[in-house]
mmCIF file of C-alpha atoms in Angstrom:
data_model
loop_
_atom_site.group_PDB
_atom_site.id
_atom_site.type_symbol
_atom_site.label_atom_id
_atom_site.label_comp_id
_atom_site.label_asym_id
_atom_site.label_seq_id
_atom_site.Cartn_x
_atom_site.Cartn_y
_atom_site.Cartn_z
ATOM 1 C CA MET A 1 153.047 327.307 153.409
ATOM 2 C CA PRO A 2 149.818 324.781 153.559
ATOM 3 C CA LYS A 3 149.080 322.477 156.528
ATOM 4 C CA ARG A 4 149.811 319.136 155.702
ATOM 5 C CA GLU A 5 147.890 316.928 157.599
ATOM 6 C CA THR A 6 149.531 314.070 159.134
ATOM 7 C CA GLN A 7 147.689 310.832 158.739
ATOM 8 C CA SER A 8 145.901 310.000 161.583
ATOM 9 C CA GLU A 9 143.590 313.232 160.753
ATOM 10 C CA VAL A 10 143.288 312.180 157.740
ATOM 11 C CA ILE A 11 142.821 308.537 158.979
ATOM 12 C CA ARG A 12 139.922 310.124 161.503
ATOM 13 C CA GLU A 13 138.241 311.658 157.978
ATOM 14 C CA PHE A 14 137.590 309.275 155.930
ATOM 15 C CA ASP A 15 136.061 307.306 158.948
ATOM 16 C CA ARG A 16 133.644 310.249 159.671
ATOM 17 C CA GLN A 17 132.718 310.198 156.547
ATOM 18 C CA VAL A 18 132.291 306.907 156.272
ATOM 19 C CA ARG A 19 130.119 306.787 158.946
ATOM 20 C CA ASN A 20 128.512 309.946 157.469
ATOM 21 C CA LEU A 21 127.010 307.709 155.128
ATOM 22 C CA VAL A 22 126.339 305.227 156.524
ATOM 23 C CA GLN A 23 123.904 307.330 158.541
ATOM 24 C CA ARG A 24 122.215 308.378 155.872
ATOM 25 C CA GLY A 25 121.447 305.447 154.746
ATOM 26 C CA TYR A 26 123.112 304.731 152.173
ATOM 27 C CA PRO A 27 123.662 300.428 152.585
ATOM 28 C CA ASP A 28 120.243 300.180 152.998
ATOM 29 C CA ILE A 29 120.157 301.598 149.186
ATOM 30 C CA ILE A 30 122.114 299.886 148.296
ATOM 31 C CA GLY A 31 120.787 296.667 150.130
ATOM 32 C CA VAL A 32 123.437 295.601 152.475
ATOM 33 C CA THR A 33 124.658 295.284 155.415
ATOM 34 C CA ALA A 34 126.410 298.622 157.767
ATOM 35 C CA GLY A 35 129.436 296.007 157.248
ATOM 36 C CA GLU A 36 129.310 295.367 153.817
ATOM 37 C CA PHE A 37 129.263 298.814 153.246
ATOM 38 C CA THR A 38 132.175 299.975 155.382
ATOM 39 C CA ARG A 39 134.383 297.125 153.670
ATOM 40 C CA TYR A 40 133.027 297.342 150.394
ATOM 41 C CA ILE A 41 135.023 301.622 150.667
ATOM 42 C CA GLU A 42 137.899 300.815 153.633
ATOM 43 C CA PRO A 43 140.295 300.074 150.401
ATOM 44 C CA LEU A 44 140.024 303.858 149.712
ATOM 45 C CA GLU A 45 141.833 304.796 153.586
ATOM 46 C CA GLU A 46 144.297 302.323 152.127
ATOM 47 C CA ARG A 47 145.029 304.341 149.531
ATOM 48 C CA ILE A 48 144.125 307.835 151.219
ATOM 49 C CA GLY A 49 146.815 306.406 154.064
ATOM 50 C CA GLU A 50 149.034 306.321 151.304
ATOM 51 C CA LEU A 51 148.790 309.316 149.624
ATOM 52 C CA ALA A 52 149.045 311.516 153.338
ATOM 53 C CA ALA A 53 152.298 309.734 154.523
ATOM 54 C CA ARG A 54 153.934 311.204 151.097
ATOM 55 C CA GLY A 55 152.373 314.526 152.272
ATOM 56 C CA GLU A 56 150.354 314.957 149.310
ATOM 57 C CA ILE A 57 147.396 315.294 151.327
ATOM 58 C CA TRP A 58 147.099 319.543 151.920
ATOM 59 C CA ALA A 59 145.505 321.587 154.079
ATOM 60 C CA ARG A 60 144.991 324.520 151.748
ATOM 61 C CA GLU A 61 142.345 327.778 151.435
ATOM 62 C CA GLY A 62 139.115 327.516 150.600
ATOM 63 C CA ARG A 63 140.211 323.922 149.892
ATOM 64 C CA LEU A 64 139.099 320.034 150.435
ATOM 65 C CA PRO A 65 141.535 317.789 150.217
ATOM 66 C CA PHE A 66 139.642 314.581 149.605
ATOM 67 C CA VAL A 67 136.229 313.437 150.041
ATOM 68 C CA VAL A 68 134.232 309.573 149.298
ATOM 69 C CA VAL A 69 132.231 309.761 146.005
ATOM 70 C CA VAL A 70 129.892 306.908 145.948
ATOM 71 C CA LYS A 71 128.659 306.219 142.754
ATOM 72 C CA SER A 72 124.978 307.069 140.936
ATOM 73 C CA ASP A 73 125.339 303.431 139.489
ATOM 74 C CA LEU A 74 124.457 302.597 143.443
ATOM 75 C CA VAL A 75 123.158 305.113 144.653
ATOM 76 C CA THR A 76 121.143 307.342 141.901
ATOM 77 C CA THR A 77 121.130 311.873 142.389
ATOM 78 C CA GLU A 78 117.629 311.403 142.778
ATOM 79 C CA MET A 79 118.017 309.650 145.787
ATOM 80 C CA ALA A 80 120.856 311.431 147.918
ATOM 81 C CA MET A 81 119.673 315.407 146.869
ATOM 82 C CA PRO A 82 117.868 314.602 149.485
ATOM 83 C CA LEU A 83 119.958 312.997 152.093
ATOM 84 C CA VAL A 84 121.708 316.697 151.674
ATOM 85 C CA ASP A 85 121.456 318.067 154.655
ATOM 86 C CA LEU A 86 122.799 321.856 155.797
ATOM 87 C CA ASN A 87 121.317 323.075 158.872
ATOM 88 C CA ASP A 88 117.695 320.502 159.028
ATOM 89 C CA LYS A 89 117.136 322.065 155.081
ATOM 90 C CA LYS A 90 117.079 318.529 153.033
ATOM 91 C CA GLY A 91 118.688 319.348 149.332
ATOM 92 C CA PHE A 92 116.597 319.339 146.161
ATOM 93 C CA ILE A 93 116.656 318.933 142.440
ATOM 94 C CA GLY A 94 115.231 321.831 140.227
ATOM 95 C CA MET A 95 116.482 321.250 136.860
ATOM 96 C CA HIS A 96 113.741 320.889 134.358
ATOM 97 C CA PRO A 97 113.425 320.127 131.681
ATOM 98 C CA VAL A 98 116.490 317.429 132.415
ATOM 99 C CA GLU A 99 117.333 315.246 134.323
ATOM 100 C CA PRO A 100 120.953 314.190 136.516
ATOM 101 C CA GLY A 101 120.947 311.309 133.947
ATOM 102 C CA SER A 102 120.555 313.029 130.925
ATOM 103 C CA PHE A 103 124.608 313.998 131.541
ATOM 104 C CA GLU A 104 127.278 312.371 131.613
ATOM 105 C CA PRO A 105 130.965 312.695 132.359
ATOM 106 C CA ILE A 106 133.026 314.571 129.273
ATOM 107 C CA LYS A 107 134.710 312.681 127.321
ATOM 108 C CA SER A 108 137.923 313.566 129.251
ATOM 109 C CA LEU A 109 137.350 312.478 132.823
ATOM 110 C CA GLN A 110 138.926 309.147 133.848
ATOM 111 C CA ILE A 111 136.318 308.011 136.746
ATOM 112 C CA PRO A 112 137.908 305.202 138.941
ATOM 113 C CA ASP A 113 136.526 301.184 138.965
ATOM 114 C CA GLY A 114 134.140 300.031 141.691
ATOM 115 C CA MET A 115 131.529 301.085 143.440
ATOM 116 C CA ALA A 116 133.251 304.650 145.347
ATOM 117 C CA TYR A 117 136.490 306.491 145.188
ATOM 118 C CA LEU A 118 138.459 309.465 146.135
ATOM 119 C CA LEU A 119 138.485 312.842 145.055
ATOM 120 C CA VAL A 120 141.443 314.921 145.991
ATOM 121 C CA ASP A 121 141.906 318.506 146.388
ATOM 122 C CA ILE A 122 138.384 319.670 146.108
ATOM 123 C CA ASP A 123 138.492 324.234 144.667
ATOM 124 C CA THR A 124 134.346 325.343 145.107
ATOM 125 C CA GLY A 125 136.807 328.271 142.528
ATOM 126 C CA ASN A 126 136.082 330.964 144.605
ATOM 127 C CA GLU A 127 139.026 332.145 141.542
ATOM 128 C CA THR A 128 135.987 331.761 138.814
ATOM 129 C CA ARG A 129 133.685 333.417 140.385
ATOM 130 C CA ASN A 130 131.675 336.068 137.566
ATOM 131 C CA VAL A 131 133.690 333.971 135.051
ATOM 132 C CA THR A 132 131.604 331.683 132.551
ATOM 133 C CA PRO A 133 131.949 328.521 132.517
ATOM 134 C CA ASP A 134 133.342 327.779 129.093
ATOM 135 C CA ASP A 135 136.204 330.315 130.550
ATOM 136 C CA ALA A 136 136.314 328.221 134.237
ATOM 137 C CA LEU A 137 136.910 324.905 132.107
ATOM 138 C CA ASN A 138 139.892 326.425 130.512
ATOM 139 C CA ILE A 139 141.156 327.492 132.939
ATOM 140 C CA ILE A 140 140.980 324.955 134.767
ATOM 141 C CA GLU A 141 142.071 322.920 132.199
ATOM 142 C CA GLN A 142 145.467 325.323 131.852
ATOM 143 C CA LYS A 143 145.687 323.879 135.675
ATOM 144 C CA GLN A 144 146.165 320.355 134.639
ATOM 145 C CA ARG A 145 143.325 320.291 136.737
ATOM 146 C CA SER A 146 139.973 318.375 136.918
ATOM 147 C CA PRO A 147 135.580 319.344 136.700
ATOM 148 C CA LEU A 148 133.675 318.198 139.085
ATOM 149 C CA THR A 149 131.107 315.990 137.808
ATOM 150 C CA ILE A 150 127.244 315.849 139.291
ATOM 151 C CA ASP A 151 128.714 312.247 141.334
ATOM 152 C CA GLU A 152 131.119 314.298 143.007
ATOM 153 C CA GLY A 153 129.069 317.709 143.306
ATOM 154 C CA VAL A 154 126.171 316.135 145.392
ATOM 155 C CA ALA A 155 129.245 314.027 147.417
ATOM 156 C CA LEU A 156 130.738 317.224 148.435
ATOM 157 C CA VAL A 157 128.473 318.713 149.273
ATOM 158 C CA THR A 158 126.554 315.153 151.526
ATOM 159 C CA HIS A 159 129.838 315.717 154.332
ATOM 160 C CA TYR A 160 130.923 319.331 153.106
ATOM 161 C CA PRO A 161 126.822 321.220 153.381
ATOM 162 C CA GLU A 162 127.830 324.547 155.024
ATOM 163 C CA ILE A 163 130.873 325.048 152.468
ATOM 164 C CA LEU A 164 127.417 325.983 149.804
ATOM 165 C CA ARG A 165 127.960 329.032 152.769
ATOM 166 C CA THR A 166 130.980 329.194 154.239
ATOM 167 C CA HIS A 167 132.893 329.019 150.564
ATOM 168 C CA ASN A 168 130.905 329.744 146.953
ATOM 169 C CA CYS A 169 128.784 327.667 145.648
ATOM 170 C CA PHE A 170 129.336 326.788 142.073
ATOM 171 C CA SER A 171 128.805 324.939 138.933
ATOM 172 C CA LEU A 172 129.715 321.378 137.591
ATOM 173 C CA LEU A 173 131.663 321.513 134.161
ATOM 174 C CA GLY A 174 132.629 318.000 134.385
ATOM 175 C CA SER A 175 128.304 316.162 133.667
ATOM 176 C CA ARG A 176 127.037 317.650 130.285
ATOM 177 C CA CYS A 177 124.585 315.936 128.237
ATOM 178 C CA GLY A 178 125.109 317.914 124.209
ATOM 179 C CA ASP A 179 123.608 321.137 124.495
ATOM 180 C CA ARG A 180 124.758 324.246 126.496
ATOM 181 C CA ARG A 181 123.306 323.133 129.849
ATOM 182 C CA VAL A 182 125.921 323.143 133.049
ATOM 183 C CA THR A 183 124.748 321.475 136.530
ATOM 184 C CA ALA A 184 125.477 323.511 139.663
ATOM 185 C CA LEU A 185 125.157 323.746 143.125
ATOM 186 C CA TRP A 186 123.370 326.164 145.152
ATOM 187 C CA ILE A 187 121.050 327.704 148.402
ATOM 188 C CA SER A 188 117.351 327.983 147.253
ATOM 189 C CA LYS A 189 115.425 328.783 149.842
ATOM 190 C CA GLY A 190 117.555 327.762 152.205
ATOM 191 C CA ARG A 191 118.270 324.961 150.658
ATOM 192 C CA PRO A 192 120.757 322.826 148.595
ATOM 193 C CA ARG A 193 119.382 322.517 145.109
ATOM 194 C CA LEU A 194 120.835 320.835 142.085
ATOM 195 C CA GLY A 195 120.076 322.838 138.783
ATOM 196 C CA TRP A 196 121.968 324.267 135.689
ATOM 197 C CA CYS A 197 122.666 326.918 134.166
ATOM 198 C CA TRP A 198 123.595 328.296 130.641
ATOM 199 C CA ALA A 199 127.389 327.316 130.228
ATOM 200 C CA GLY A 200 127.221 330.828 128.007
ATOM 201 C CA ASN A 201 126.037 332.871 131.698
ATOM 202 C CA PRO A 202 128.383 334.591 134.089
ATOM 203 C CA HIS A 203 127.562 334.601 138.508
ATOM 204 C CA THR A 204 128.031 336.217 140.393
ATOM 205 C CA TRP A 205 127.380 333.286 143.056
ATOM 206 C CA LEU A 206 128.432 330.557 141.281
ATOM 207 C CA GLY A 207 132.290 329.530 141.460
ATOM 208 C CA SER A 208 133.074 326.325 139.026
ATOM 209 C CA ALA A 209 134.681 323.672 140.773
ATOM 210 C CA SER A 210 137.734 321.595 139.931
ATOM 211 C CA CYS A 211 140.256 318.667 142.027
ATOM 212 C CA GLY A 212 143.314 318.362 141.515
ATOM 213 C CA ARG A 213 143.139 314.032 140.769
ATOM 214 C CA ARG A 214 140.842 310.917 141.212
ATOM 215 C CA VAL A 215 142.312 308.192 143.603
ATOM 216 C CA GLY A 216 140.398 304.037 143.231
ATOM 217 C CA ALA A 217 140.399 301.626 145.190
ATOM 218 C CA GLU A 218 143.029 299.775 143.332
ATOM 219 C CA ALA A 219 146.915 299.408 144.610
ATOM 220 C CA GLY A 220 149.228 301.960 142.376
ATOM 221 C CA ARG A 221 145.908 303.309 140.276
ATOM 222 C CA SER A 222 145.424 306.901 140.701
ATOM 223 C CA ILE A 223 143.629 308.862 137.458
ATOM 224 C CA PRO A 224 144.298 312.037 137.306
#
């Protein structure tokens, strides 16, 4: 049986992620104090606490219960990726001839309003390794789950950089640029890299990440 996270465990993890963002300089990039940044995100603590109290936050093998996502509208991907740190190796973007701004969330996704939101029940897609992104998207949708966007993938490796070694590297099928390119996160020369692959090409080392839902700060607002 999966283990239900206690409310105190969930809140401690939420606080760790907020401290992580502060320590990596997110408030400075946005142009606010650490206190102002923390106060803005605090409503998400109540939402994650509600989910934990109802027993909806699970520790499942191969999955992560939640991450705090800060939108690239405020901290661009170009600023956020170099803040990812895996064993003192900084993240980078290598996706010529396109760039992160070329990609947008696919139409089927509904992203919560506000500066930040919660991504809940995250799977990096081990079972979709060596499956083309096209086919993986069908598998994810059949399970009534949602593919991750660039913002969400960057948030995931910001808070849990080690997953690129302990789980599997993964594609981000929720962001597209109008052609066959699909963004992905993997390790290149020891560093976390945001790049892209073709939607019809399978890779043994790439899964396709998904989430159970997205939760915004507004009370009662839970967007699948």
